[in-house]
Amino acid sequence: MAENVVGLNVHKVVEPDADPDVAAAKAKAGGDTSGKNTSLSPDDPKVESQSNSVAVVDDEAYPPPTEDERKTLRKVYDSIPIAAWSLCFVELAERASYYGVKAVFNNYMQFPLPPGGPGTGAIDKSKPNSHAGALNLGLQTASALGLLFTFLAYVIPIFGAWIADTKIGRYRAIVYGVLVGGVAHVIMVGGAAPALLQAGKGVAPFMISFFLLAVGAGIFKPNVAPTVIDQYKYQREYTKVLKSGEKVLVDPETTVSHIMLIFYAFVNIGAFFSIAIVYIEKYHSFWLAFLVPGIVYFLLPVLLAAMYKRTVRKPPQGSDLVRFIKISIAALKASKGNVFSEQFWDKVKPSTLVERGVHVSYSEKDVDDARRTWEAVQIFLYIPIWYLNDGGVGNVSSNQGAAMTSDGAPNDLLTNFNPLVIIVFSPLMAQVVYPFLERRKIKFGRISRMTFGFILAIISGIIGAIVQYRVYETSPCGYNASTCDDVSPISIWWQVPNIALGAMSEIFVNVTSYELAYARSPEHMRATVIALFLFMTALSSALGEILIPAIVDPTLVWAWAAPAIALFVQTILFWWRHRHVNEDVFMTYEEDYQELTGDNEKVESEGK
């Protein structure tokens, strides 16, 4: 760690010439557009991200690499500020509470209070294969509400991101989300009081807290990841010499990827907390299962206050979003609605318009930012079907577990095993697999990683279908296993391969998507683009709602198999359409386009 050795990504950084629009800009401008460096230290709290600004030249402090150095030097990640680490702990606490309560939603909603239990939702301990319950809403209603919760928690981020990017700033949005979520936790604990559950009056307070928690999470979620990366302030490549004497290339893509790997690991450390919660619900009570995540949640204000002064808090800049929409509409009009036109973006570039005597207020980079952002959004559109294969549609995984022999383990235990796999698998990829690929000069680019993640999810879905088939074949009730009073002799631990492969796929799909959302969007639209990525989970929930009629016996095999087949077809299309992004530039900078802008001004001057 002292030398910041490459962890997550060790593939080479592609030069801006690999990006067709940047290359075209350079060709017209005719000249070197290599990035320059600022004299401020990366750890100086005054330094801001310079992705949309021209850097101050200081080759002595941040020596830019030569062409040969880019090809030969080992790539390392930059130092990660303490504020970024603290925000990762903020994310951990929020996700621990979110996934902690969400882990017990299915049993809480689907099943009645267990006969012979203490009336708190916990089981009769003499019946270890039974499961906790409270509201008795049934499988389909519980599945629909569970999908609705996920849908809201990932649709509301669009609003949360918009208000952050344009009105209040990301940091304040995080604080507002925390406050709303805090109220939700208080109501949720009170609504699960044994007296209310036994009187059959637990539905109303649960639904209020249910919606409030979705709103709080929706405001909080899209603003954390970009704020974490914002703490990494010098987002440019430069060379340095380690104490060992080795000269290395400090690489922005490797740094952002490493930060996102750490961030995603913290997300799943928080999510792993849910494993303890499912035992609390089964053997003690739902009110305590809701209270414990609530206690963790109230660490959030303390963490935010402690690091307030050291956190980079970027003010809102609504102009980026307005400009992005303006350019997108102009391109659509110029191409007469043909979004597949090869000249779709070229027609609205200032360098093209100035030749016709038309002058616009936006720059070449603004147009390229719009192009790159929409390409990222196109990539995100493949996520909903993938997500259906990561743990199954709705509550099919928990339902499958309830029909299997658990030997005292909660039926939703293995559903919540997902984060443990990610916590273990992430360091393995970072410290073993990726360095091995780099030493062998095997490139594993962004689209390659996502494609591999899709393949893992396909296999996961197939395994889920096979296990479900075996449950049907061995259940005392045959193809009515979900409503059977007895269970299949197949152990619930046969769900592990399905859960593990789905979790592994997240390392390749979700982490890469966060990187693309941040690096390919305008500086003050990053929360919005991340929200669009998160919205794909909402679309997946909507697809799940459509499939709700199929989540019943005797068709549960197809609830697993159909999404896997769809993802197989989609993966082929995804690779064919987007494999070129492997070679695309990771981040662009204003100076990549400056000389072209100078040429435009020269043409304008000569015209006058």
Coordinates of C-alpha atoms in Angstrom, one line a residue:
M1 CA 0.0 0.0 0.0
A2 CA 2.9 2.4 0.7
E3 CA 3.8 2.4 -3.0
N4 CA 0.2 2.6 -4.2
V5 CA 0.6 -0.5 -6.4
V6 CA -2.1 -1.1 -9.0
G7 CA -5.1 -2.8 -7.5
L8 CA -8.3 -2.9 -9.4
N9 CA -7.4 -1.9 -13.0
V10 CA -4.1 -2.6 -14.6
H11 CA -5.0 -2.2 -18.2
K12 CA -3.2 0.6 -20.2
V13 CA -4.6 4.1 -20.5
V14 CA -5.6 4.9 -24.1
E15 CA -4.5 8.2 -25.3
P16 CA -7.1 10.8 -26.4
D17 CA -6.2 10.1 -30.0
A18 CA -8.0 6.8 -29.5
D19 CA -11.2 8.8 -29.1
P20 CA -12.5 9.7 -32.5
D21 CA -13.7 13.2 -31.6
V22 CA -10.6 14.1 -29.7
A23 CA -8.4 12.8 -32.5
A24 CA -10.4 14.8 -35.0
A25 CA -10.0 17.9 -32.9
K26 CA -6.3 17.4 -32.8
A27 CA -6.0 16.7 -36.5
K28 CA -7.7 20.0 -37.3
A29 CA -5.8 21.9 -34.8
G30 CA -2.4 20.5 -35.7
G31 CA -0.4 20.5 -32.6
D32 CA 0.4 18.8 -29.3
T33 CA -2.4 18.9 -26.8
S34 CA -0.8 16.9 -24.0
G35 CA -2.1 17.7 -20.6
K36 CA -0.3 20.0 -18.2
N37 CA -0.2 19.9 -14.5
T38 CA -1.0 22.1 -11.5
S39 CA 1.5 23.2 -8.9
L40 CA -0.8 22.3 -6.0
S41 CA -0.4 19.0 -4.2
P42 CA -3.2 16.4 -4.6
D43 CA -3.7 16.5 -0.9
D44 CA -4.2 20.3 -0.8
P45 CA -7.9 20.8 0.2
K46 CA -8.0 23.8 -2.1
V47 CA -7.4 21.8 -5.2
E48 CA -10.6 21.1 -7.2
S49 CA -11.3 18.6 -9.9
Q50 CA -10.0 20.1 -13.2
S51 CA -11.8 17.9 -15.7
N52 CA -13.5 20.9 -17.2
S53 CA -10.8 23.5 -16.7
V54 CA -7.4 24.3 -18.1
A55 CA -4.7 23.2 -15.7
V56 CA -1.8 25.4 -14.6
V57 CA 1.5 24.2 -16.0
D58 CA 4.0 22.7 -13.5
D59 CA 5.9 19.9 -15.1
E60 CA 8.3 19.8 -12.2
A61 CA 5.6 18.9 -9.6
Y62 CA 3.7 16.6 -11.9
P63 CA 5.9 15.5 -14.8
P64 CA 3.7 14.4 -17.7
P65 CA 4.6 11.0 -19.2
T66 CA 6.2 10.7 -22.6
E67 CA 4.7 8.4 -25.3
D68 CA 7.1 5.6 -24.4
E69 CA 6.5 6.0 -20.7
R70 CA 2.8 5.6 -21.2
K71 CA 3.4 2.3 -22.9
T72 CA 6.1 0.9 -20.6
L73 CA 5.7 2.3 -17.1
R74 CA 3.8 0.4 -14.4
K75 CA 0.5 2.1 -13.6
V76 CA -0.3 3.0 -10.0
Y77 CA -3.2 4.7 -8.3
D78 CA -2.8 8.1 -6.6
S79 CA -3.1 8.7 -2.9
I80 CA -6.6 8.6 -1.6
P81 CA -7.6 11.5 0.7
I82 CA -8.9 10.7 4.2
A83 CA -12.2 12.5 3.3
A84 CA -12.8 9.8 0.6
W85 CA -12.3 7.1 3.2
S86 CA -14.7 8.8 5.6
L87 CA -17.4 9.1 3.0
C88 CA -16.9 5.3 2.3
F89 CA -17.7 4.8 6.0
V90 CA -20.8 7.0 5.6
E91 CA -21.9 4.8 2.7
L92 CA -21.2 1.7 4.8
A93 CA -23.5 2.9 7.6
E94 CA -26.3 3.9 5.3
R95 CA -26.1 0.6 3.3
A96 CA -26.0 -1.4 6.6
S97 CA -29.2 0.2 7.7
Y98 CA -30.8 0.0 4.2
Y99 CA -30.0 -3.6 3.5
G100 CA -30.5 -4.6 7.2
V101 CA -34.1 -3.7 7.1
K102 CA -34.7 -4.7 3.5
A103 CA -33.3 -8.2 4.3
V104 CA -36.4 -8.9 6.4
F105 CA -39.0 -7.2 4.3
N106 CA -40.0 -10.3 2.5
N107 CA -40.7 -12.5 5.5
Y108 CA -42.3 -9.5 7.4
M109 CA -44.7 -8.9 4.5
Q110 CA -45.3 -12.4 3.1
F111 CA -45.9 -14.7 6.1
P112 CA -48.2 -14.5 9.1
L113 CA -47.1 -14.5 12.7
P114 CA -45.7 -18.0 13.3
P115 CA -48.0 -20.3 15.3
G116 CA -46.5 -21.0 18.7
G117 CA -44.1 -18.0 18.4
P118 CA -43.8 -15.2 21.0
G119 CA -46.0 -12.8 18.9
T120 CA -43.0 -10.7 17.8
G121 CA -42.7 -12.3 14.4
A122 CA -40.1 -14.8 15.6
I123 CA -40.5 -18.6 15.2
D124 CA -41.4 -21.3 17.7
K125 CA -37.9 -22.5 18.5
S126 CA -39.1 -26.1 18.5
K127 CA -39.7 -25.7 14.7
P128 CA -36.3 -24.7 13.3
N129 CA -37.4 -25.2 9.7
S130 CA -40.2 -22.6 10.0
H131 CA -39.7 -19.0 9.1
A132 CA -40.5 -15.6 10.6
G133 CA -43.5 -13.5 9.6
A134 CA -45.9 -10.7 10.5
L135 CA -48.2 -9.1 8.0
N136 CA -49.4 -12.2 6.1
L137 CA -49.8 -10.4 2.7
G138 CA -48.8 -13.4 0.6
L139 CA -46.0 -14.1 -1.9
Q140 CA -47.3 -12.1 -4.8
T141 CA -48.1 -9.0 -2.7
A142 CA -44.8 -9.2 -0.9
S143 CA -42.9 -9.6 -4.2
A144 CA -44.8 -6.7 -5.7
L145 CA -44.1 -4.4 -2.7
G146 CA -40.5 -5.5 -2.6
L147 CA -40.0 -4.7 -6.2
L148 CA -41.9 -1.4 -5.7
F149 CA -39.5 -0.5 -2.9
T150 CA -36.5 -1.2 -5.1
F151 CA -38.1 0.7 -8.0
L152 CA -38.7 3.8 -5.8
A153 CA -35.3 3.7 -4.2
Y154 CA -33.7 3.8 -7.7
V155 CA -36.2 6.1 -9.5
I156 CA -36.1 8.8 -6.8
P157 CA -32.3 9.2 -7.3
I158 CA -33.0 11.0 -10.6
F159 CA -34.8 13.7 -8.6
G160 CA -32.1 13.6 -5.8
A161 CA -29.3 14.0 -8.4
W162 CA -31.1 16.7 -10.3
I163 CA -31.7 18.9 -7.2
A164 CA -28.1 18.3 -6.1
D165 CA -26.5 19.2 -9.4
T166 CA -28.7 22.2 -10.1
K167 CA -30.0 23.6 -6.7
I168 CA -28.4 22.5 -3.4
G169 CA -25.2 20.6 -4.1
R170 CA -24.3 17.0 -3.6
Y171 CA -23.2 17.3 0.0
R172 CA -26.4 19.0 1.2
A173 CA -28.5 16.4 -0.7
I174 CA -26.7 13.7 1.3
V175 CA -27.6 15.4 4.5
Y176 CA -31.3 15.8 3.5
G177 CA -31.4 12.1 2.5
V178 CA -30.0 11.1 5.9
L179 CA -32.7 13.1 7.8
V180 CA -35.6 11.6 5.8
G181 CA -34.2 8.1 6.3
G182 CA -33.8 8.7 10.1
V183 CA -37.5 9.5 10.4
A184 CA -38.3 6.3 8.4
H185 CA -36.3 4.2 10.8
V186 CA -38.1 5.5 13.9
I187 CA -41.5 4.8 12.4
M188 CA -40.5 1.4 11.2
V189 CA -39.3 0.3 14.7
G190 CA -42.5 1.6 16.4
G191 CA -44.7 -0.1 13.8
A192 CA -43.2 -3.5 14.5
A193 CA -44.2 -3.4 18.2
P194 CA -45.6 -6.8 19.2
A195 CA -48.9 -5.3 20.3
L196 CA -49.6 -3.8 16.9
L197 CA -48.6 -7.0 15.0
Q198 CA -50.8 -9.1 17.2
A199 CA -53.7 -6.7 16.7
G200 CA -53.2 -6.9 12.9
K201 CA -52.4 -3.2 12.7
G202 CA -48.8 -3.3 11.5
V203 CA -49.5 -2.6 7.8
A204 CA -50.1 1.2 8.0
P205 CA -47.0 2.3 9.9
F206 CA -44.9 -0.1 7.9
M207 CA -46.0 1.4 4.6
I208 CA -45.3 4.9 5.8
S209 CA -41.8 4.0 6.8
F210 CA -41.4 1.9 3.7
F211 CA -42.0 4.9 1.4
L212 CA -40.0 7.4 3.5
L213 CA -37.0 5.0 3.5
A214 CA -37.2 4.8 -0.3
V215 CA -37.2 8.6 -0.5
G216 CA -34.3 9.0 1.9
A217 CA -32.2 6.4 0.1
G218 CA -33.1 7.9 -3.3
I219 CA -31.9 11.3 -2.3
F220 CA -28.7 10.0 -0.6
K221 CA -27.6 7.3 -3.0
P222 CA -26.7 9.2 -6.3
N223 CA -24.7 11.8 -4.6
V224 CA -22.3 9.7 -2.5
A225 CA -20.2 8.0 -5.2
P226 CA -19.4 11.3 -7.1
T227 CA -18.6 13.1 -3.9
V228 CA -16.2 10.3 -2.9
I229 CA -14.4 10.6 -6.3
D230 CA -14.4 14.4 -6.0
Q231 CA -12.0 14.0 -3.1
Y232 CA -9.4 12.8 -5.6
K233 CA -8.7 16.3 -6.9
Y234 CA -5.8 15.9 -9.4
Q235 CA -7.4 13.7 -12.0
R236 CA -4.5 13.6 -14.5
E237 CA -1.7 11.3 -15.3
Y238 CA 1.8 12.1 -14.3
T239 CA 5.0 10.2 -13.5
K240 CA 6.9 9.8 -10.1
V241 CA 9.8 7.9 -8.7
L242 CA 9.1 5.5 -5.8
K243 CA 11.5 5.1 -2.9
S244 CA 12.6 1.9 -4.5
G245 CA 13.9 3.9 -7.4
E246 CA 11.2 2.6 -9.8
K247 CA 9.5 5.2 -12.1
V248 CA 5.8 4.7 -12.3
L249 CA 2.8 6.3 -14.1
V250 CA 0.2 7.7 -11.7
D251 CA -3.0 6.9 -13.7
P252 CA -6.4 8.6 -13.3
E253 CA -8.3 5.6 -14.6
T254 CA -6.5 3.2 -12.2
T255 CA -7.1 5.7 -9.3
V256 CA -10.8 6.1 -10.0
S257 CA -11.2 2.4 -10.4
H258 CA -9.4 1.7 -7.2
I259 CA -11.5 4.2 -5.3
M260 CA -14.7 2.6 -6.7
L261 CA -13.5 -0.8 -5.7
I262 CA -13.0 0.4 -2.2
F263 CA -16.3 2.2 -2.3
Y264 CA -18.2 -0.9 -3.5
A265 CA -16.4 -3.1 -0.9
F266 CA -17.7 -0.7 1.8
V267 CA -21.2 -0.9 0.3
N268 CA -21.1 -4.7 0.7
I269 CA -19.5 -4.6 4.2
G270 CA -22.6 -2.6 5.1
A271 CA -24.8 -5.0 3.3
F272 CA -23.2 -8.0 5.0
F273 CA -24.7 -6.6 8.2
S274 CA -28.0 -8.0 7.0
I275 CA -26.9 -11.6 7.8
A276 CA -27.1 -10.8 11.5
I277 CA -30.5 -9.2 11.1
V278 CA -32.1 -12.2 9.6
Y279 CA -31.2 -14.2 12.7
I280 CA -32.7 -11.5 14.9
E281 CA -36.0 -11.6 13.0
K282 CA -36.1 -15.4 13.1
Y283 CA -35.2 -15.9 16.8
H284 CA -36.2 -12.7 18.6
S285 CA -38.4 -10.1 16.9
F286 CA -38.9 -7.8 14.0
W287 CA -38.8 -4.6 16.1
L288 CA -35.3 -5.4 17.2
A289 CA -34.4 -6.4 13.6
F290 CA -35.4 -2.9 12.6
L291 CA -33.9 -1.2 15.6
V292 CA -30.3 -2.5 15.2
P293 CA -29.9 -1.1 11.6
G294 CA -31.5 2.1 12.9
I295 CA -28.8 2.5 15.5
V296 CA -26.1 2.0 12.9
Y297 CA -27.9 4.6 10.7
F298 CA -27.6 7.3 13.3
L299 CA -23.9 7.1 13.1
L300 CA -24.3 9.0 9.8
P301 CA -24.8 12.5 11.2
V302 CA -21.7 12.0 13.4
L303 CA -19.5 10.9 10.5
L304 CA -20.7 13.8 8.3
A305 CA -20.1 16.4 11.0
A306 CA -16.7 15.0 11.9
M307 CA -15.3 15.4 8.3
Y308 CA -17.3 18.4 7.3
K309 CA -14.4 20.8 7.0
R310 CA -12.1 18.4 5.2
T311 CA -14.6 17.4 2.6
V312 CA -14.6 18.9 -0.9
R313 CA -18.1 20.2 -1.3
K314 CA -18.7 21.3 -4.9
P315 CA -21.4 23.9 -5.4
P316 CA -24.3 23.2 -7.8
Q317 CA -23.8 24.2 -11.4
G318 CA -27.1 23.9 -13.3
S319 CA -25.6 25.1 -16.5
D320 CA -24.0 21.8 -17.4
L321 CA -27.4 20.0 -17.4
V322 CA -29.0 22.8 -19.4
R323 CA -26.2 22.8 -21.9
F324 CA -26.3 19.0 -22.2
I325 CA -30.0 19.1 -23.0
K326 CA -29.6 21.9 -25.4
I327 CA -26.8 20.1 -27.4
S328 CA -28.7 16.8 -27.4
I329 CA -31.9 18.5 -28.8
A330 CA -29.9 20.4 -31.4
A331 CA -28.2 17.2 -32.5
L332 CA -31.5 15.5 -32.8
K333 CA -33.0 18.3 -34.9
A334 CA -29.9 18.5 -37.1
S335 CA -30.1 14.8 -37.8
K336 CA -33.9 14.9 -38.3
G337 CA -34.4 12.4 -35.6
N338 CA -31.9 9.8 -37.0
V339 CA -30.0 8.9 -33.8
F340 CA -28.0 6.3 -35.7
S341 CA -26.5 8.8 -38.1
E342 CA -22.7 8.8 -38.1
Q343 CA -22.7 12.6 -38.3
F344 CA -25.2 12.9 -35.4
W345 CA -22.8 14.9 -33.2
D346 CA -20.6 16.4 -35.9
K347 CA -23.4 18.5 -37.2
V348 CA -23.6 20.5 -33.9
K349 CA -19.9 21.0 -33.2
P350 CA -18.8 24.6 -33.1
S351 CA -16.0 23.8 -35.6
T352 CA -18.7 22.6 -38.1
L353 CA -21.2 25.4 -37.4
V354 CA -18.6 28.2 -37.6
E355 CA -17.9 27.2 -41.2
R356 CA -21.5 28.1 -41.9
G357 CA -21.3 31.4 -40.0
V358 CA -23.2 30.0 -37.0
H359 CA -21.8 30.7 -33.6
V360 CA -22.8 28.9 -30.4
S361 CA -22.1 29.4 -26.7
Y362 CA -20.9 25.8 -26.1
S363 CA -17.5 24.3 -26.8
E364 CA -16.2 21.2 -28.7
K365 CA -15.7 19.5 -25.3
D366 CA -19.3 20.1 -24.4
V367 CA -20.4 18.3 -27.5
D368 CA -18.1 15.4 -26.9
D369 CA -19.2 15.3 -23.3
A370 CA -22.8 14.9 -24.5
R371 CA -21.8 12.1 -27.0
R372 CA -19.8 10.3 -24.3
T373 CA -22.6 10.6 -21.7
W374 CA -25.2 9.2 -24.1
E375 CA -22.9 6.3 -25.0
A376 CA -22.6 5.5 -21.3
V377 CA -26.4 5.6 -20.9
Q378 CA -26.7 3.2 -23.8
I379 CA -24.4 0.8 -22.0
F380 CA -26.5 1.2 -18.8
L381 CA -29.6 0.1 -20.7
Y382 CA -28.2 -3.5 -20.7
I383 CA -28.2 -3.6 -16.9
P384 CA -31.9 -4.3 -16.1
I385 CA -32.0 -7.8 -17.6
W386 CA -28.6 -8.5 -16.0
Y387 CA -30.0 -7.5 -12.7
L388 CA -32.9 -9.9 -13.0
N389 CA -30.3 -12.7 -13.0
D390 CA -28.5 -11.4 -9.9
G391 CA -30.5 -13.1 -7.2
G392 CA -33.6 -13.8 -9.3
V393 CA -36.8 -12.0 -9.9
G394 CA -38.5 -10.5 -6.9
N395 CA -38.4 -12.9 -3.9
V396 CA -37.9 -16.1 -5.8
S397 CA -34.6 -16.8 -4.0
S398 CA -36.1 -16.4 -0.5
N399 CA -39.1 -18.4 -1.6
Q400 CA -36.9 -21.2 -3.0
G401 CA -35.0 -21.2 0.3
A402 CA -38.2 -21.5 2.3
A403 CA -39.0 -24.8 0.4
M404 CA -35.6 -26.3 1.2
T405 CA -34.1 -27.9 4.3
S406 CA -32.5 -25.1 6.3
D407 CA -31.5 -26.9 9.5
G408 CA -32.3 -23.8 11.6
A409 CA -30.8 -21.3 9.1
P410 CA -33.2 -18.4 8.1
N411 CA -34.7 -19.0 4.7
D412 CA -33.4 -15.6 3.5
L413 CA -29.9 -16.1 4.9
L414 CA -28.2 -17.0 1.6
T415 CA -29.9 -14.2 -0.2
N416 CA -27.9 -12.0 2.0
F417 CA -24.7 -13.9 1.5
N418 CA -24.1 -11.9 -1.6
P419 CA -22.0 -9.1 0.1
L420 CA -19.7 -11.6 1.8
V421 CA -18.8 -13.0 -1.6
I422 CA -18.0 -9.5 -2.9
I423 CA -15.9 -8.6 0.2
V424 CA -13.8 -11.7 -0.4
F425 CA -13.7 -11.6 -4.1
S426 CA -12.8 -7.9 -4.5
P427 CA -9.3 -8.1 -3.0
L428 CA -8.7 -11.3 -4.9
M429 CA -9.3 -9.5 -8.2
A430 CA -7.4 -6.4 -7.1
Q431 CA -4.3 -8.1 -5.8
V432 CA -4.1 -11.4 -7.8
V433 CA -6.1 -11.6 -10.9
Y434 CA -5.7 -8.1 -12.4
P435 CA -1.9 -8.0 -11.7
F436 CA -1.6 -11.4 -13.3
L437 CA -3.3 -10.2 -16.4
E438 CA -1.1 -7.1 -16.6
R439 CA 2.1 -9.1 -16.3
R440 CA 0.9 -11.3 -19.2
K441 CA -0.1 -8.2 -21.2
I442 CA -3.7 -9.4 -21.4
K443 CA -6.0 -6.4 -21.6
F444 CA -9.2 -6.6 -19.7
G445 CA -11.0 -3.4 -20.8
R446 CA -14.3 -1.9 -19.6
I447 CA -16.6 -3.6 -22.0
S448 CA -14.7 -6.9 -21.6
R449 CA -15.2 -6.7 -17.8
M450 CA -18.9 -6.0 -18.1
T451 CA -19.3 -8.8 -20.7
F452 CA -17.6 -11.3 -18.3
G453 CA -19.9 -10.1 -15.5
F454 CA -23.0 -10.8 -17.8
I455 CA -21.7 -14.3 -18.5
L456 CA -21.3 -15.1 -14.8
A457 CA -24.9 -13.9 -14.2
I458 CA -26.2 -16.2 -17.0
I459 CA -24.6 -19.2 -15.4
S460 CA -26.0 -18.0 -12.0
G461 CA -29.6 -17.9 -13.5
I462 CA -29.2 -21.4 -15.0
I463 CA -28.1 -22.8 -11.7
G464 CA -31.1 -21.2 -10.0
A465 CA -33.4 -22.9 -12.5
I466 CA -31.7 -26.3 -11.9
V467 CA -32.0 -26.0 -8.1
Q468 CA -35.7 -25.0 -8.4
Y469 CA -36.4 -28.0 -10.6
R470 CA -34.8 -30.3 -8.1
V471 CA -36.8 -28.7 -5.3
Y472 CA -40.0 -29.4 -7.2
E473 CA -38.9 -33.0 -7.9
T474 CA -38.1 -33.7 -4.3
S475 CA -40.7 -31.7 -2.4
P476 CA -43.5 -33.7 -0.6
C477 CA -45.9 -31.4 -2.5
G478 CA -44.2 -31.7 -5.8
Y479 CA -44.7 -28.6 -8.0
N480 CA -46.6 -26.8 -5.2
A481 CA -43.5 -26.6 -3.0
S482 CA -43.9 -22.9 -2.1
T483 CA -47.1 -23.5 -0.1
C484 CA -46.2 -26.9 1.3
D485 CA -46.1 -27.4 5.1
D486 CA -43.1 -29.7 4.6
V487 CA -39.8 -29.0 2.8
S488 CA -37.6 -30.6 0.2
P489 CA -34.7 -32.7 1.6
I490 CA -32.3 -30.6 -0.5
S491 CA -30.2 -28.3 1.7
I492 CA -30.6 -24.6 1.4
W493 CA -26.8 -24.4 1.0
W494 CA -27.3 -25.5 -2.7
Q495 CA -28.2 -21.8 -3.3
V496 CA -24.6 -20.8 -2.7
P497 CA -23.3 -21.2 -6.3
N498 CA -26.2 -19.1 -7.6
I499 CA -25.7 -16.4 -5.0
A500 CA -21.9 -16.4 -5.4
L501 CA -21.8 -16.1 -9.2
G502 CA -24.4 -13.3 -9.1
A503 CA -22.3 -11.4 -6.5
M504 CA -19.1 -11.9 -8.6
S505 CA -20.8 -10.5 -11.6
E506 CA -21.4 -7.2 -9.7
I507 CA -17.7 -6.6 -9.4
F508 CA -17.5 -6.5 -13.2
V509 CA -20.8 -4.8 -14.0
N510 CA -21.6 -2.3 -11.2
V511 CA -18.0 -1.1 -10.4
T512 CA -17.3 -0.5 -14.1
S513 CA -20.6 1.3 -14.5
Y514 CA -19.8 3.7 -11.7
E515 CA -16.5 4.5 -13.4
L516 CA -18.2 5.1 -16.8
A517 CA -20.9 7.3 -15.2
Y518 CA -18.3 9.5 -13.5
A519 CA -15.6 9.7 -16.2
R520 CA -17.8 10.2 -19.3
S521 CA -20.2 12.9 -17.9
P522 CA -19.8 16.7 -17.5
E523 CA -18.3 17.7 -14.2
H524 CA -21.5 19.1 -12.8
M525 CA -23.8 16.4 -14.1
R526 CA -22.1 13.4 -12.5
A527 CA -24.7 12.8 -9.9
T528 CA -27.4 12.9 -12.6
V529 CA -25.6 10.4 -14.8
I530 CA -25.0 8.1 -11.8
A531 CA -28.7 8.4 -11.0
L532 CA -29.4 7.2 -14.6
F533 CA -27.2 4.2 -13.9
L534 CA -29.1 3.5 -10.7
F535 CA -32.4 4.0 -12.5
M536 CA -31.6 0.8 -14.5
T537 CA -32.2 -1.1 -11.2
A538 CA -35.7 0.6 -11.1
L539 CA -36.3 -0.6 -14.7
S540 CA -35.3 -4.1 -13.7
S541 CA -37.8 -3.9 -10.8
A542 CA -40.5 -2.8 -13.3
L543 CA -39.6 -5.8 -15.5
G544 CA -39.9 -7.9 -12.4
E545 CA -43.4 -6.5 -11.7
I546 CA -44.4 -7.7 -15.2
L547 CA -43.1 -11.2 -14.3
I548 CA -45.0 -11.3 -11.0
P549 CA -47.7 -13.6 -12.5
A550 CA -45.0 -16.2 -13.2
I551 CA -43.7 -16.2 -9.6
V552 CA -46.1 -18.9 -8.5
D553 CA -46.0 -22.7 -8.5
P554 CA -45.6 -24.6 -10.8
T555 CA -43.7 -22.1 -13.1
L556 CA -40.9 -21.0 -10.8
V557 CA -38.3 -22.8 -12.9
W558 CA -39.0 -20.3 -15.7
A559 CA -38.7 -17.4 -13.3
W560 CA -35.0 -18.3 -13.3
A561 CA -34.5 -19.7 -16.8
A562 CA -36.2 -16.9 -18.8
P563 CA -34.1 -14.0 -17.6
A564 CA -30.9 -16.1 -18.2
I565 CA -31.9 -16.8 -21.8
A566 CA -32.7 -13.1 -22.3
L567 CA -29.3 -12.1 -20.9
F568 CA -27.5 -14.6 -23.1
V569 CA -29.0 -12.9 -26.2
Q570 CA -28.4 -9.5 -24.9
T571 CA -24.7 -10.2 -24.0
I572 CA -24.0 -11.0 -27.7
L573 CA -25.6 -7.8 -28.8
F574 CA -23.8 -5.8 -26.1
W575 CA -20.3 -7.0 -27.1
W576 CA -21.0 -6.4 -30.8
R577 CA -22.3 -2.9 -30.2
H578 CA -19.9 -1.5 -27.6
R579 CA -16.6 -3.4 -27.7
H580 CA -14.9 -0.2 -29.2
V581 CA -15.3 1.5 -25.8
N582 CA -12.5 -0.7 -24.6
E583 CA -10.2 1.6 -26.6
D584 CA -11.9 4.9 -25.9
V585 CA -10.3 7.6 -23.8
F586 CA -11.1 7.4 -20.1
M587 CA -11.4 11.1 -19.3
T588 CA -11.1 14.2 -21.6
Y589 CA -9.7 17.6 -20.7
E590 CA -10.4 21.1 -22.0
E591 CA -6.9 21.5 -23.4
D592 CA -7.5 18.5 -25.7
Y593 CA -9.9 20.8 -27.6
Q594 CA -8.3 24.2 -27.0
E595 CA -6.3 24.5 -30.2
L596 CA -9.3 23.7 -32.3
T597 CA -11.2 26.4 -30.4
G598 CA -8.4 28.8 -31.3
D599 CA -8.7 27.8 -34.9
N600 CA -12.5 28.5 -34.7
E601 CA -11.8 32.0 -33.3
K602 CA -9.2 32.6 -36.1
V603 CA -11.8 31.7 -38.7
E604 CA -14.3 34.0 -37.1
S605 CA -11.8 36.8 -37.0
E606 CA -10.9 36.4 -40.7
G607 CA -14.6 36.3 -41.6
K608 CA -15.0 39.7 -40.0

